[in-house]
Short mmCIF file of C-alpha atoms (C1' of nucleotides) in Angstrom, two decimals:
data_model
loop_
_atom_site.label_atom_id
_atom_site.label_comp_id
_atom_site.label_asym_id
_atom_site.label_seq_id
_atom_site.Cartn_x
_atom_site.Cartn_y
_atom_site.Cartn_z
CA MET A 1 11.21 -11.12 -12.64
CA THR A 2 7.31 -10.92 -12.64
CA LEU A 3 6.24 -7.53 -13.51
CA PRO A 4 3.52 -6.95 -10.82
CA SER A 5 -0.02 -5.82 -11.46
CA TYR A 6 -0.53 -1.60 -11.60
CA ASP A 7 -2.92 1.03 -11.71
CA ASP A 8 -2.95 2.98 -14.95
CA SER A 9 -4.98 5.55 -13.80
CA ASN A 10 -2.07 8.14 -13.56
CA LEU A 11 -0.70 7.39 -17.00
CA PRO A 12 -1.12 10.26 -19.27
CA THR A 13 -4.59 10.18 -21.38
CA THR A 14 -2.76 11.60 -24.29
CA THR A 15 -0.89 8.98 -26.23
CA MET A 16 2.67 9.88 -27.17
CA ALA A 17 2.31 8.59 -30.44
CA GLU A 18 -0.70 11.09 -31.14
CA GLU A 19 1.77 14.03 -29.90
CA VAL A 20 4.86 12.62 -31.85
CA ASN A 21 3.06 12.28 -35.02
CA ALA A 22 1.34 15.72 -34.67
CA VAL A 23 4.80 17.32 -33.90
CA ASN A 24 6.30 15.05 -37.02
CA ALA A 25 3.38 16.28 -39.11
CA ALA A 26 4.16 19.68 -38.12
CA ILE A 27 7.55 19.46 -39.56
CA VAL A 28 6.62 17.87 -42.37
CA ALA A 29 3.89 20.45 -43.15
CA ALA A 30 6.41 23.21 -42.78
CA VAL A 31 8.62 21.51 -45.21
CA ALA A 32 6.02 21.21 -47.72
CA ALA A 33 4.42 24.35 -47.36
CA GLY A 34 7.36 26.85 -48.43
CA ASP A 35 5.82 30.29 -48.12
CA SER A 36 2.23 29.22 -47.98
CA THR A 37 0.20 29.76 -44.78
CA ALA A 38 -2.56 27.66 -45.44
CA SER A 39 -1.07 24.42 -43.87
CA PHE A 40 -0.34 26.26 -40.85
CA THR A 41 -3.65 27.05 -39.17
CA THR A 42 -3.24 24.71 -36.51
CA GLN A 43 0.25 25.36 -36.30
CA HIS A 44 -0.19 26.86 -32.70
CA HIS A 45 -2.23 23.67 -31.69
CA LEU A 46 0.78 21.33 -33.32
CA ASP A 47 3.53 23.71 -31.16
CA ALA A 48 1.19 23.00 -27.80
CA LEU A 49 1.36 19.46 -28.97
CA ARG A 50 5.15 19.43 -29.28
CA ILE A 51 5.59 20.94 -25.87
CA ASP A 52 3.37 18.38 -24.56
CA SER A 53 5.50 15.43 -26.21
CA LEU A 54 8.44 17.03 -25.20
CA GLU A 55 6.96 16.74 -21.67
CA ALA A 56 6.07 12.96 -22.33
CA ILE A 57 9.38 12.54 -23.73
CA GLU A 58 10.70 13.87 -20.33
CA ASN A 59 8.59 11.44 -18.60
CA LEU A 60 9.90 8.31 -20.48
CA VAL A 61 13.29 9.41 -19.75
CA SER A 62 13.05 9.93 -16.05
CA ALA A 63 11.28 6.59 -16.38
CA SER A 64 14.17 5.00 -18.41
CA ALA A 65 16.84 6.55 -16.16
CA ARG A 66 15.34 4.22 -13.37
CA LEU A 67 15.43 1.31 -15.14
CA LYS A 68 18.62 0.46 -13.87
CA ARG A 69 17.29 0.05 -10.50
CA ALA A 70 14.26 -1.84 -11.65
CA ALA A 71 16.91 -4.40 -12.95
CA GLU A 72 18.31 -4.35 -9.43
CA GLY A 73 14.95 -5.25 -8.06
CA ASP A 74 13.60 -1.92 -6.81
CA GLU A 75 9.95 -2.24 -6.35
CA GLU A 76 9.64 1.42 -6.97
CA ALA A 77 11.41 1.59 -10.01
CA ILE A 78 9.86 -1.65 -10.96
CA GLU A 79 6.60 0.22 -10.82
CA ASP A 80 7.90 2.74 -13.29
CA SER A 81 9.10 0.48 -15.90
CA VAL A 82 5.72 -0.86 -15.76
CA LYS A 83 4.29 2.22 -16.30
CA LEU A 84 6.81 2.83 -19.21
CA ARG A 85 5.82 -0.36 -21.07
CA LYS A 86 2.35 0.66 -20.34
CA LEU A 87 3.36 4.01 -22.28
CA GLN A 88 4.74 2.08 -25.00
CA GLU A 89 1.58 -0.31 -24.97
CA ASP A 90 -0.22 3.04 -25.34
CA LEU A 91 2.07 4.31 -27.96
CA ASN A 92 1.68 1.36 -30.01
CA ASN A 93 -1.92 0.92 -29.93
CA ASN A 94 -2.56 4.44 -30.91
CA THR A 95 0.03 4.87 -33.43
CA ASN A 96 -2.48 4.27 -36.45
CA ALA A 97 -4.66 6.82 -35.13
CA ALA A 98 -1.66 9.57 -34.93
CA ALA A 99 -0.37 8.26 -38.27
CA GLN A 100 -3.81 8.83 -40.15
CA ALA A 101 -4.00 12.40 -38.52
CA SER A 102 -0.41 13.10 -39.62
CA GLY A 103 -1.41 11.89 -43.14
CA ILE A 104 -4.16 14.31 -43.20
CA ILE A 105 -2.03 17.06 -42.35
CA SER A 106 0.82 16.08 -44.93
CA ASN A 107 -1.93 15.68 -47.62
CA ASN A 108 -2.98 19.32 -46.74
CA SER A 109 0.39 20.31 -46.90
CA SER A 110 0.95 18.70 -50.50
CA LEU A 111 -2.21 20.71 -51.76
CA ASN A 112 -1.18 23.72 -50.26
CA THR A 113 2.31 23.53 -52.17
CA SER A 114 0.47 22.20 -55.24
CA THR A 115 -0.94 25.44 -55.56
CA HIS A 116 2.20 27.37 -55.61
CA ASN A 117 3.23 29.09 -58.21
CA SER A 118 6.59 27.81 -58.63
CA PRO A 119 7.39 24.24 -60.15
CA SER A 120 7.74 21.89 -58.06
CA HIS A 121 9.45 18.43 -57.49
CA THR A 122 9.36 15.77 -55.20
CA THR A 123 11.88 14.96 -52.47
CA SER A 124 11.75 11.42 -51.20
CA VAL A 125 13.50 11.26 -47.90
CA GLU A 126 13.14 8.56 -45.45
CA VAL A 127 13.99 8.02 -41.83
CA GLN A 128 14.91 4.60 -40.10
CA ILE A 129 14.38 5.22 -36.46
CA PRO A 130 16.18 2.39 -34.62
CA ALA A 131 14.09 0.36 -32.48
CA VAL A 132 15.28 0.37 -29.20
CA ALA A 133 14.60 -2.67 -26.85
CA SER A 134 12.58 -1.95 -23.43
CA GLU A 135 15.27 -1.35 -20.85
CA ASP A 136 13.57 -3.68 -18.64
CA THR A 137 14.67 -6.80 -19.57
CA ASN A 138 11.29 -8.21 -18.79
CA MET A 139 9.25 -5.93 -20.80
CA ASP A 140 7.46 -7.12 -23.91
CA THR A 141 9.92 -7.91 -26.47
CA SER A 142 7.30 -7.65 -29.10
CA LEU A 143 7.26 -3.69 -28.57
CA VAL A 144 10.80 -3.82 -30.21
CA GLU A 145 11.12 -4.41 -33.81
CA GLU A 146 13.40 -3.74 -36.20
CA ALA A 147 13.54 -0.10 -37.55
CA THR A 148 11.78 0.12 -40.99
CA PRO A 149 12.69 2.68 -43.38
CA ILE A 150 9.59 4.65 -44.28
CA VAL A 151 9.63 6.76 -47.31
CA VAL A 152 7.49 9.67 -47.73
CA GLU A 153 7.24 12.07 -50.84
CA THR A 154 7.02 15.53 -49.84
CA THR A 155 6.42 18.36 -52.03
CA ILE A 156 8.84 21.05 -52.08
CA ALA A 157 8.49 24.36 -54.07
CA GLU A 158 11.47 23.97 -56.87
CA SER A 159 11.79 27.58 -56.49
CA THR A 160 13.11 27.34 -53.03
CA SER A 161 16.17 25.45 -52.66
CA VAL A 162 15.77 26.26 -48.58
CA VAL A 163 12.28 25.56 -47.99
CA VAL A 164 11.91 27.75 -45.11
CA LYS A 165 14.04 30.67 -46.01
CA ASP A 166 13.46 32.81 -43.20
CA THR A 167 10.99 34.08 -40.42
CA THR A 168 10.56 37.59 -42.57
CA THR A 169 9.83 36.34 -45.70
CA THR A 170 7.82 33.14 -44.70
CA ASP A 171 4.77 33.50 -42.39
CA ALA A 172 4.43 29.94 -42.03
CA ALA A 173 7.74 29.77 -40.70
CA ALA A 174 7.17 32.60 -38.33
CA ARG A 175 4.60 31.25 -36.74
CA VAL A 176 6.53 28.25 -36.12
CA SER A 177 8.64 28.00 -33.01
CA PRO A 178 12.34 28.82 -33.24
CA ALA A 179 13.45 25.39 -32.40
CA ILE A 180 11.36 23.89 -35.31
CA HIS A 181 12.22 26.63 -37.49
CA GLU A 182 15.68 26.16 -36.91
CA ALA A 183 15.33 22.51 -37.68
CA ILE A 184 13.29 22.91 -40.55
CA THR A 185 15.61 25.00 -42.17
CA ALA A 186 18.64 22.64 -41.44
CA ALA A 187 16.60 20.02 -42.87
CA ALA A 188 15.50 21.60 -45.91
CA LYS A 189 19.46 22.27 -46.52
CA THR A 190 20.47 19.06 -45.97
CA ASN A 191 17.31 16.46 -46.20
CA HIS A 192 18.36 15.17 -42.48
CA LEU A 193 15.27 16.40 -41.41
CA SER A 194 14.84 13.37 -38.83
CA ALA A 195 18.40 14.18 -37.62
CA THR A 196 17.58 18.03 -37.14
CA PHE A 197 14.03 17.27 -35.49
CA HIS A 198 15.81 15.14 -33.10
CA SER A 199 18.46 17.42 -32.15
CA SER A 200 15.81 19.93 -31.49
CA ILE A 201 14.02 17.73 -29.23
CA MET A 202 17.25 16.96 -27.42
CA ALA A 203 17.82 20.75 -26.94
CA ASP A 204 14.68 21.17 -25.53
CA LEU A 205 15.21 18.26 -23.31
CA GLU A 206 17.90 19.94 -22.17
CA ARG A 207 15.99 22.66 -21.44
CA ILE A 208 13.20 20.87 -19.82
CA HIS A 209 15.49 19.37 -17.58
CA GLN A 210 17.05 22.60 -16.52
CA VAL A 211 14.05 23.78 -15.72
CA ALA A 212 12.81 20.57 -14.09
CA LYS A 213 16.11 20.28 -12.37
CA MET A 214 15.85 16.69 -12.66
CA ASP A 215 19.39 15.11 -12.08
CA PRO A 216 20.96 17.80 -13.97
CA ALA A 217 24.37 16.47 -14.13
CA GLN A 218 23.39 13.65 -16.20
CA MET A 219 20.43 14.81 -18.17
CA ALA A 220 22.27 18.02 -19.26
CA SER A 221 25.17 15.68 -20.44
CA PHE A 222 22.51 13.80 -22.41
CA SER A 223 21.32 16.65 -24.44
CA THR A 224 24.82 18.84 -24.74
CA ASN A 225 27.04 16.06 -25.54
CA PRO A 226 27.16 15.25 -29.05
CA ASN A 227 28.74 11.71 -28.42
CA ASN A 228 25.55 10.71 -26.15
CA GLN A 229 22.98 11.41 -28.76
CA ALA A 230 22.71 7.75 -29.48
CA THR A 231 22.29 7.13 -26.06
CA LEU A 232 19.71 9.96 -25.79
CA GLU A 233 18.24 8.50 -28.39
CA GLN A 234 17.99 5.17 -26.48
CA LEU A 235 16.30 6.74 -23.81
CA THR A 236 13.98 9.05 -25.74
CA SER A 237 13.29 7.50 -28.75
CA SER A 238 11.90 3.85 -27.46
CA ALA A 239 8.58 5.81 -28.09
CA LEU A 240 9.48 7.74 -30.83
CA ALA A 241 10.57 4.98 -32.41
CA SER A 242 7.54 2.96 -32.76
CA ALA A 243 5.56 5.83 -33.60
CA LEU A 244 7.52 7.37 -36.34
CA ALA A 245 8.67 4.07 -37.64
CA GLN A 246 5.01 3.43 -38.33
CA SER A 247 4.25 6.84 -39.44
CA PRO A 248 4.28 7.81 -42.89
CA LEU A 249 6.23 11.12 -42.00
CA SER A 250 9.61 10.64 -41.53
CA VAL A 251 13.03 11.20 -43.34
CA SER A 252 16.32 9.77 -43.55
CA THR A 253 17.90 6.99 -41.62
CA LEU A 254 18.03 8.90 -38.10
CA GLN A 255 20.85 6.61 -37.04
CA ASN A 256 23.09 7.71 -40.17
CA THR A 257 22.30 10.93 -40.09
CA LEU A 258 23.15 10.90 -36.31
CA GLN A 259 26.30 9.66 -36.96
CA LEU A 260 26.61 12.37 -39.78
CA GLN A 261 25.42 15.10 -37.01
CA GLN A 262 28.26 13.92 -34.73
CA PRO A 263 30.78 16.31 -35.70
CA THR A 264 27.90 19.32 -35.62
CA PRO A 265 29.50 21.62 -33.63
CA GLN A 266 27.60 22.39 -30.46
CA PRO A 267 28.58 25.68 -28.74
CA GLU A 268 27.82 25.11 -24.94
CA ALA A 269 29.21 21.45 -25.43
CA THR A 270 32.44 22.04 -23.25
CA THR A 271 31.31 22.87 -19.62
CA PRO A 272 33.40 22.96 -16.85
CA THR A 273 31.83 19.95 -15.88
CA GLN A 274 31.81 18.16 -19.26
CA GLN A 275 34.15 15.46 -18.39
CA GLN A 276 32.45 14.22 -15.17
CA GLN A 277 29.15 14.40 -17.31
CA ASP A 278 30.43 12.35 -19.73
CA ALA A 279 31.85 10.09 -17.14
CA ALA A 280 28.42 9.91 -15.70
CA VAL A 281 26.97 9.13 -18.74
CA GLN A 282 29.32 6.42 -19.29
CA GLY A 283 28.19 4.91 -16.27
CA ILE A 284 24.49 5.12 -17.13
CA ILE A 285 25.33 3.73 -20.67
CA ALA A 286 27.15 1.08 -18.79
CA SER A 287 24.27 0.13 -16.46
CA ILE A 288 21.73 0.32 -19.02
CA PRO A 289 20.90 -2.76 -20.46
CA VAL A 290 21.36 -2.95 -24.07
CA PRO A 291 18.63 -3.92 -26.36
CA THR A 292 18.60 -6.91 -28.13
CA ALA A 293 16.61 -6.35 -31.05
CA THR A 294 18.33 -3.51 -32.43
CA THR A 295 20.99 -3.62 -35.27
CA THR A 296 21.03 0.29 -35.21
CA VAL A 297 21.99 1.85 -31.92
CA ALA A 298 25.59 1.98 -31.45
CA THR A 299 26.49 1.54 -27.73
CA GLU A 300 29.50 3.59 -26.01
CA GLU A 301 30.93 0.72 -24.94
CA PRO A 302 34.58 1.02 -25.56
CA ASP A 303 36.80 -1.31 -27.40
CA ALA A 304 33.80 -3.60 -27.35
CA GLY A 305 33.91 -5.00 -30.92
CA ASN A 306 31.13 -7.27 -30.72
CA ASP A 307 28.34 -4.94 -29.26
CA SER A 308 25.94 -7.59 -30.40
CA ALA A 309 27.36 -10.42 -28.32
CA SER A 310 28.28 -8.86 -25.44
CA SER A 311 24.59 -7.24 -25.32
CA GLN A 312 23.33 -10.26 -25.48
CA ASP A 313 25.34 -11.76 -22.74
CA GLU A 314 24.76 -8.98 -20.62
CA ASP A 315 21.04 -9.52 -21.01
CA GLU A 316 21.53 -12.79 -20.19
CA THR A 317 23.53 -11.87 -17.15
CA LEU A 318 21.08 -10.03 -15.74
CA SER A 319 18.60 -12.59 -16.20
CA GLY A 320 20.55 -14.90 -14.01
CA LYS A 321 21.82 -17.21 -17.21
CA ARG A 322 25.24 -18.35 -16.87
CA THR A 323 25.70 -20.68 -19.66
CA SER A 324 26.14 -18.29 -22.38
CA SER A 325 29.80 -17.67 -21.18
CA ARG A 326 30.78 -21.12 -22.03
CA ASN A 327 30.72 -19.92 -25.84
CA MET A 328 32.78 -16.87 -25.32
CA THR A 329 36.23 -16.26 -25.79
CA ASN A 330 39.02 -15.30 -23.13
CA ASP A 331 38.85 -11.26 -24.41
CA GLU A 332 35.00 -11.94 -24.49
CA ARG A 333 35.06 -13.02 -21.09
CA ARG A 334 37.31 -10.38 -20.14
CA GLN A 335 35.41 -7.54 -21.42
CA ARG A 336 32.38 -8.48 -20.06
CA ARG A 337 33.93 -9.19 -16.50
CA LEU A 338 35.16 -5.68 -16.64
CA LEU A 339 32.03 -3.97 -17.59
CA ARG A 340 30.04 -5.98 -14.82
CA ASN A 341 32.78 -5.02 -12.50
CA ARG A 342 32.57 -1.42 -13.50
CA VAL A 343 29.06 -1.40 -12.91
CA ALA A 344 29.41 -3.17 -9.63
CA ALA A 345 32.03 -0.64 -8.61
CA LYS A 346 29.67 2.26 -9.19
CA GLU A 347 26.85 0.66 -7.33
CA CYS A 348 29.45 -0.11 -4.42
CA ARG A 349 30.92 3.60 -4.55
CA LYS A 350 27.08 5.00 -4.39
CA LYS A 351 26.36 2.35 -1.45
CA LYS A 352 29.35 3.66 0.47
CA LYS A 353 28.37 7.20 -0.31
CA ALA A 354 25.02 7.16 1.18
CA TYR A 355 26.39 4.93 4.12
CA VAL A 356 28.91 7.66 4.80
CA ASN A 357 25.99 10.39 4.45
CA GLU A 358 23.84 8.54 6.87
CA LEU A 359 26.88 8.26 9.21
CA GLN A 360 27.28 11.92 8.92
CA ASP A 361 23.63 12.72 9.22
CA THR A 362 23.35 10.26 12.40
CA CYS A 363 26.69 12.03 13.95
CA ALA A 364 25.03 15.57 13.64
CA ARG A 365 21.99 14.32 14.97
CA LEU A 366 23.71 13.02 18.04
CA GLN A 367 25.76 15.79 18.60
CA GLU A 368 22.66 17.65 18.34
CA GLU A 369 20.79 15.75 20.88
CA ASN A 370 23.83 15.66 23.19
CA ALA A 371 24.20 19.04 23.36
CA ARG A 372 20.30 19.42 23.90
CA LEU A 373 20.60 16.98 27.03
CA LEU A 374 23.76 18.69 28.48
CA ARG A 375 21.49 21.88 28.55
CA GLU A 376 18.91 20.15 30.03
CA ASN A 377 21.02 18.55 32.77
CA GLU A 378 22.63 21.85 33.30
CA GLU A 379 19.30 23.52 33.73
CA LEU A 380 18.31 20.56 36.18
CA ASN A 381 21.34 20.72 38.17
CA ALA A 382 20.85 24.66 38.59
CA LYS A 383 17.15 23.81 39.78
CA ILE A 384 18.38 21.47 42.39
CA THR A 385 21.41 23.74 43.76
CA LEU A 386 18.42 26.39 44.40
CA GLY A 387 16.39 24.05 46.11
CA ALA A 388 19.04 22.87 47.83
CA MET A 389 19.78 26.46 49.30
CA ARG A 390 16.00 27.05 49.58
CA ILE A 391 15.98 24.04 52.15
CA ASP A 392 19.08 24.99 53.98
CA GLU A 393 17.40 28.69 54.34
CA ASN A 394 14.21 27.19 55.56
CA VAL A 395 15.85 25.01 58.03
CA ARG A 396 17.68 27.98 59.03
CA LEU A 397 14.73 29.98 59.62
CA ILE A 398 13.05 27.37 61.10
CA LYS A 399 15.67 26.93 64.12
CA GLU A 400 15.64 30.59 64.40
CA VAL A 401 12.28 30.84 64.95
CA GLU A 402 12.42 28.26 67.36
CA GLU A 403 15.02 29.68 69.41
CA LEU A 404 13.11 32.79 69.07
CA ASN A 405 9.96 31.29 70.22
CA ALA A 406 12.07 29.48 73.18
CA LYS A 407 13.30 32.67 74.50
CA LEU A 408 10.06 34.43 73.98
CA THR A 409 8.33 31.68 76.14
CA LEU A 410 11.04 31.46 78.56
CA GLY A 411 10.97 35.33 78.89
CA VAL A 412 7.36 35.57 79.58
CA MET A 413 7.12 32.51 81.76
CA THR A 414 9.84 33.87 84.00
CA ALA A 415 8.57 37.30 83.83
CA GLY A 416 5.35 35.88 85.15
CA VAL A 417 7.23 34.02 88.03
CA ALA A 418 9.13 37.37 88.65
CA ALA A 419 5.87 39.04 89.64
CA HIS A 420 4.75 36.09 91.51
CA ALA A 421 7.95 36.58 93.24
CA HIS A 422 7.68 39.86 94.73
CA ALA A 423 4.82 39.02 95.98
CA HIS A 424 5.52 36.10 97.70
CA VAL A 425 8.92 36.04 98.41
CA HIS A 426 8.92 33.76 101.20
CA GLU A 427 7.36 31.35 98.86
CA HIS A 428 10.16 31.38 96.47
CA ASP A 429 10.44 27.52 96.33
CA HIS A 430 6.53 27.16 95.11
CA VAL A 431 7.35 29.85 92.57
CA GLN A 432 10.15 27.47 90.84
CA ASP A 433 7.92 24.61 91.11
CA SER A 434 5.03 26.65 89.47
CA VAL A 435 7.40 27.48 86.56
CA GLY A 436 7.48 24.03 85.47
CA VAL A 437 4.08 23.74 84.10
CA SER A 438 4.07 22.10 80.56
CA VAL A 439 1.94 24.71 78.87
CA ALA A 440 2.31 28.39 79.60
CA GLU A 441 0.34 30.93 77.54
CA VAL A 442 1.36 34.30 77.60
CA SER A 443 0.39 37.61 75.80
CA PRO A 444 3.38 40.01 76.63
CA LYS A 445 1.22 42.80 75.07
CA GLU A 446 -2.10 43.18 73.77
CA ASP A 447 -1.40 43.78 69.99
CA GLN A 448 0.79 40.86 69.99
CA PRO A 449 -0.51 37.14 69.26
CA ALA A 450 -0.28 34.82 71.77
CA VAL A 451 2.37 32.39 71.61
CA VAL A 452 2.09 28.78 72.72
CA VAL A 453 5.09 27.16 73.48
CA ALA A 454 5.96 23.70 75.02
CA VAL A 455 8.43 23.85 77.48
CA ASP A 456 10.18 20.89 78.78
CA GLU A 457 10.10 20.74 82.31
CA THR A 458 13.40 18.78 82.57
CA GLN A 459 15.25 21.51 80.81
CA GLN A 460 13.68 24.51 82.71
CA PRO A 461 16.75 26.50 84.00
CA GLN A 462 17.26 26.79 87.90
CA VAL A 463 17.14 30.75 88.33
CA GLY A 464 17.07 33.00 91.18
CA ALA A 465 14.65 35.57 91.62
CA GLN A 466 16.89 38.34 90.14
CA GLU A 467 17.82 36.44 87.14
CA VAL A 468 14.25 35.78 86.43
CA GLU A 469 13.40 39.50 87.03
CA ALA A 470 16.25 40.32 84.63
CA ILE A 471 14.83 38.06 81.81
CA ALA A 472 11.51 39.41 82.21
CA THR A 473 12.33 42.86 81.91
CA GLU A 474 14.45 42.16 78.62
CA ALA A 475 11.54 40.07 77.23
CA ALA A 476 9.06 43.04 78.06
"C1'" DC B 1 50.41 32.43 -14.46
"C1'" DA B 2 52.30 28.01 -14.05
"C1'" DA B 3 52.99 24.71 -10.65
"C1'" DG B 4 52.07 22.14 -6.56
"C1'" DC B 5 48.03 20.13 -3.80
"C1'" DG B 6 43.83 18.15 -2.33
"C1'" DG B 7 39.59 16.14 -3.46
"C1'" DG B 8 36.55 13.11 -6.13
"C1'" DC B 9 35.56 10.17 -9.66
"C1'" DC B 10 36.49 6.18 -12.44
"C1'" DG B 11 38.65 1.85 -14.17
"C1'" DT B 12 40.67 -2.12 -13.15
"C1'" DC B 13 42.81 -6.11 -10.09
"C1'" DA B 14 42.68 -9.00 -6.55
"C1'" DC B 15 40.39 -11.18 -3.36
"C1'" DT B 16 36.18 -13.20 -0.60
"C1'" DG B 17 32.00 -15.08 0.37
"C1'" DC B 18 27.95 -17.24 -1.65
"C1'" DA B 19 24.95 -19.90 -4.69
"C1'" DA B 20 24.09 -22.96 -8.39
"C1'" DT C 1 33.83 -26.46 -9.37
"C1'" DT C 2 32.44 -22.48 -11.36
"C1'" DG C 3 30.26 -17.95 -11.98
"C1'" DC C 4 29.04 -14.10 -9.63
"C1'" DA C 5 28.32 -9.80 -6.59
"C1'" DG C 6 30.52 -7.19 -3.52
"C1'" DT C 7 34.61 -4.32 -1.96
"C1'" DG C 8 39.05 -2.68 -0.75
"C1'" DA C 9 43.10 -1.26 -3.08
"C1'" DC C 10 45.41 1.19 -6.55
"C1'" DG C 11 46.64 4.43 -9.98
"C1'" DG C 12 45.16 7.69 -13.51
"C1'" DC C 13 42.47 11.84 -14.75
"C1'" DC C 14 40.35 16.01 -13.81
"C1'" DC C 15 38.92 20.06 -11.50
"C1'" DG C 16 39.28 23.59 -8.26
"C1'" DC C 17 42.13 26.12 -4.90
"C1'" DT C 18 46.16 27.88 -3.24
"C1'" DT C 19 50.71 29.72 -3.67
"C1'" DG C 20 55.28 31.86 -5.20
#
DNA sequence: CAAGCGGGCCGTCACTGCAA
DNA sequence: TTGCAGTGACGGCCCGCTTG
């Protein structure tokens, strides 16, 4: 799969390395400062950077969560993966500057604590952030490096067995955000600073995801379930790894501390849907390509027993290679087949569900359209019925008018004939002839309009003089 | 409050079709 | 021929709701 070119104008201008290292520097400064406040002059800024870094991590998580689709050829997800790659490249390029800045802060912290009245000792702690391979199988694997343990010497006031005692006695600590404060406190007690820092980030990630409502069913489980911390680290520390591994501000092996931290009680870890969330996480874990260059990231694959081999095989499988299976045992083939079938079943169900939802939407839409058409049909039928009724009425009225006109005409004409008959009784036959005029124009009364009636000569009744007079009287 | 029931999700198996 | 993706079927597990 060839990564397309992309426009990086939308990428964050502040590199994640700067942010992460600034946060890390804040923690180290907090540890080193003890009750000194001098090193926290920029604490507010660091807190802000910490939030920014969490947002950047969130973006990374969001991008990582869609890498599975990228592996499936989704173009949109491919663009996301490209952006993620760009993020990592920026991270790598800016790590040195960030490390220098962090080093300055760290040195300041040491200087500040050196002025402390109490004798001090040096605590050496190291962190080994497991390098995580880029989730996109086609990403530049040069970014994936073996985790390098970085040892940093942090001067801690010897009189304070717990560096940050509490917020009431330490101004500096009081100005640290609560999450960092807790992390620092725990770190001071256990020297597992990176682990607590990491858990703090995870807690904040949970908060961020809950606020952002980004796929809460899966993301919440990431940050609440201790069994998924390694996976969360996979998602979040792909950038953290590069930054912190090159940073002089690190503490003990993160992987080891994470493992040590596994039994750490999490009060809200058991939610009603925890099992389903864990299952969903398992599914995501199974579907995310396993890093190839790391030896410290423990996958969630159950009963794998050979994570390295299966991971390589899966990567090769995803890239279309088939030859690797020849060297596998039957059990390995089975495990790989089960894994792939598991993923395929997920995709199939997802597809099926989408299809069913689409069918339901289509059904609802068609029902609505059908109801609309039925209403329209009823309205048209009503209009047609009303129109037909009006036509019948019109026809009836027309006929009635014709009949009335015919009667009127006939009456008027006969009245004229009667008058003429009175005058010329003996000319009765002539009168009858004169009735048969084609057109008669009659005005029975002065205020009535003249009525013009066509009279068919052939249908003129043959009436007598008395009948004509009676009709004329009636018409008058 | 426990048992029953239905729904949803998941892992696995078996099978088919396709492509190298 | 072989490997793989896709999918139906099956069983198990969990959760929420109902019922006696």
